[in-house]
């Protein structure tokens, strides 16, 4: 059950990132989608969705790798006391 929940947590940002790519592609080709009034606004919203989705998935993967001690040393958290 935990794996299904983890998969759902990762699928939602991937869908947002995919929609962001679609918005960017449509704005490059000059196709305006209904809720957006201009191509620049459409491009910016698509870029924000793309970056947010990739950022969430990358952060999740980095968290899991740190937890399992499989991340590279430069990505591991350093002790604050030293």
PDB file of C-alpha atoms in Angstrom:
ATOM      1  CA  UNK A   1       0.000   0.000   0.000  1.00  0.00           C
ATOM      2  CA  UNK A   2       2.878   2.381   0.775  1.00  0.00           C
ATOM      3  CA  UNK A   3       4.323   1.882  -2.686  1.00  0.00           C
ATOM      4  CA  UNK A   4       1.014   2.759  -4.348  1.00  0.00           C
ATOM      5  CA  UNK A   5       0.759   5.951  -2.296  1.00  0.00           C
ATOM      6  CA  UNK A   6       4.370   6.845  -3.161  1.00  0.00           C
ATOM      7  CA  UNK A   7       3.621   6.228  -6.839  1.00  0.00           C
ATOM      8  CA  UNK A   8       0.563   8.497  -6.687  1.00  0.00           C
ATOM      9  CA  UNK A   9       2.620  11.193  -4.959  1.00  0.00           C
ATOM     10  CA  UNK A  10       5.086  11.065  -7.861  1.00  0.00           C
ATOM     11  CA  UNK A  11       2.541  10.765 -10.683  1.00  0.00           C
ATOM     12  CA  UNK A  12       0.727  14.034  -9.910  1.00  0.00           C
ATOM     13  CA  UNK A  13       3.818  16.295 -10.323  1.00  0.00           C
ATOM     14  CA  UNK A  14       4.806  14.367 -13.447  1.00  0.00           C
ATOM     15  CA  UNK A  15       1.382  15.115 -14.929  1.00  0.00           C
ATOM     16  CA  UNK A  16       1.819  18.816 -14.072  1.00  0.00           C
ATOM     17  CA  UNK A  17       5.265  18.809 -15.692  1.00  0.00           C
ATOM     18  CA  UNK A  18       3.869  17.128 -18.798  1.00  0.00           C
ATOM     19  CA  UNK A  19       1.110  19.706 -19.037  1.00  0.00           C
ATOM     20  CA  UNK A  20       3.760  22.409 -18.633  1.00  0.00           C
ATOM     21  CA  UNK A  21       5.679  20.972 -21.584  1.00  0.00           C
ATOM     22  CA  UNK A  22       2.454  20.977 -23.615  1.00  0.00           C
ATOM     23  CA  UNK A  23       1.805  24.633 -22.775  1.00  0.00           C
ATOM     24  CA  UNK A  24       5.372  25.594 -23.697  1.00  0.00           C
ATOM     25  CA  UNK A  25       5.152  23.681 -26.976  1.00  0.00           C
ATOM     26  CA  UNK A  26       1.803  25.247 -27.878  1.00  0.00           C
ATOM     27  CA  UNK A  27       3.072  28.739 -27.129  1.00  0.00           C
ATOM     28  CA  UNK A  28       6.147  28.195 -29.298  1.00  0.00           C
ATOM     29  CA  UNK A  29       3.924  27.124 -32.202  1.00  0.00           C
ATOM     30  CA  UNK A  30       1.516  30.019 -31.599  1.00  0.00           C
ATOM     31  CA  UNK A  31      -1.482  28.047 -30.352  1.00  0.00           C
ATOM     32  CA  UNK A  32      -3.334  29.809 -27.552  1.00  0.00           C
ATOM     33  CA  UNK A  33      -5.191  27.579 -25.098  1.00  0.00           C
ATOM     34  CA  UNK A  34      -8.516  28.843 -23.652  1.00  0.00           C
ATOM     35  CA  UNK A  35      -7.743  30.043 -20.093  1.00  0.00           C
ATOM     36  CA  UNK A  36      -4.716  32.079 -21.210  1.00  0.00           C
ATOM     37  CA  UNK A  37      -5.040  35.437 -22.881  1.00  0.00           C
ATOM     38  CA  UNK A  38      -1.532  35.693 -24.323  1.00  0.00           C
ATOM     39  CA  UNK A  39       1.223  33.387 -25.491  1.00  0.00           C
ATOM     40  CA  UNK A  40       3.744  34.886 -23.081  1.00  0.00           C
ATOM     41  CA  UNK A  41       1.522  34.150 -20.084  1.00  0.00           C
ATOM     42  CA  UNK A  42       0.917  30.632 -21.392  1.00  0.00           C
ATOM     43  CA  UNK A  43       4.658  30.073 -21.792  1.00  0.00           C
ATOM     44  CA  UNK A  44       5.430  31.357 -18.286  1.00  0.00           C
ATOM     45  CA  UNK A  45       2.752  29.206 -16.630  1.00  0.00           C
ATOM     46  CA  UNK A  46       3.995  26.177 -18.577  1.00  0.00           C
ATOM     47  CA  UNK A  47       7.572  26.881 -17.517  1.00  0.00           C
ATOM     48  CA  UNK A  48       6.550  27.202 -13.864  1.00  0.00           C
ATOM     49  CA  UNK A  49       4.618  23.919 -14.022  1.00  0.00           C
ATOM     50  CA  UNK A  50       7.553  22.164 -15.676  1.00  0.00           C
ATOM     51  CA  UNK A  51      10.110  23.426 -13.167  1.00  0.00           C
ATOM     52  CA  UNK A  52       7.855  22.707 -10.168  1.00  0.00           C
ATOM     53  CA  UNK A  53       7.155  19.139 -11.312  1.00  0.00           C
ATOM     54  CA  UNK A  54      10.792  18.317 -12.007  1.00  0.00           C
ATOM     55  CA  UNK A  55      11.874  20.000  -8.764  1.00  0.00           C
ATOM     56  CA  UNK A  56       9.413  17.942  -6.693  1.00  0.00           C
ATOM     57  CA  UNK A  57      10.395  14.620  -8.273  1.00  0.00           C
ATOM     58  CA  UNK A  58      14.125  15.389  -8.002  1.00  0.00           C
ATOM     59  CA  UNK A  59      13.738  16.401  -4.350  1.00  0.00           C
ATOM     60  CA  UNK A  60      11.823  13.215  -3.606  1.00  0.00           C
ATOM     61  CA  UNK A  61      14.480  11.054  -5.239  1.00  0.00           C
ATOM     62  CA  UNK A  62      17.287  12.914  -3.438  1.00  0.00           C
ATOM     63  CA  UNK A  63      15.468  12.472  -0.101  1.00  0.00           C
ATOM     64  CA  UNK A  64      15.137   8.723  -0.682  1.00  0.00           C
ATOM     65  CA  UNK A  65      18.767   8.379  -1.739  1.00  0.00           C
ATOM     66  CA  UNK A  66      19.970  10.279   1.352  1.00  0.00           C
ATOM     67  CA  UNK A  67      17.768   8.133   3.561  1.00  0.00           C
ATOM     68  CA  UNK A  68      19.284   4.935   2.133  1.00  0.00           C
ATOM     69  CA  UNK A  69      22.858   6.350   2.139  1.00  0.00           C
ATOM     70  CA  UNK A  70      23.196   5.900  -1.614  1.00  0.00           C
ATOM     71  CA  UNK A  71      23.664   9.547  -2.570  1.00  0.00           C
ATOM     72  CA  UNK A  72      27.080  10.912  -3.427  1.00  0.00           C
ATOM     73  CA  UNK A  73      29.035  12.444  -0.589  1.00  0.00           C
ATOM     74  CA  UNK A  74      28.587  15.987  -1.886  1.00  0.00           C
ATOM     75  CA  UNK A  75      24.787  15.593  -1.684  1.00  0.00           C
ATOM     76  CA  UNK A  76      24.750  14.197   1.844  1.00  0.00           C
ATOM     77  CA  UNK A  77      23.880  16.590   4.639  1.00  0.00           C
ATOM     78  CA  UNK A  78      26.862  17.827   6.604  1.00  0.00           C
ATOM     79  CA  UNK A  79      26.970  17.954  10.395  1.00  0.00           C
ATOM     80  CA  UNK A  80      26.399  21.468  11.724  1.00  0.00           C
ATOM     81  CA  UNK A  81      28.604  20.972  14.817  1.00  0.00           C
ATOM     82  CA  UNK A  82      31.940  20.583  13.045  1.00  0.00           C
TER      83      UNK A  82
END
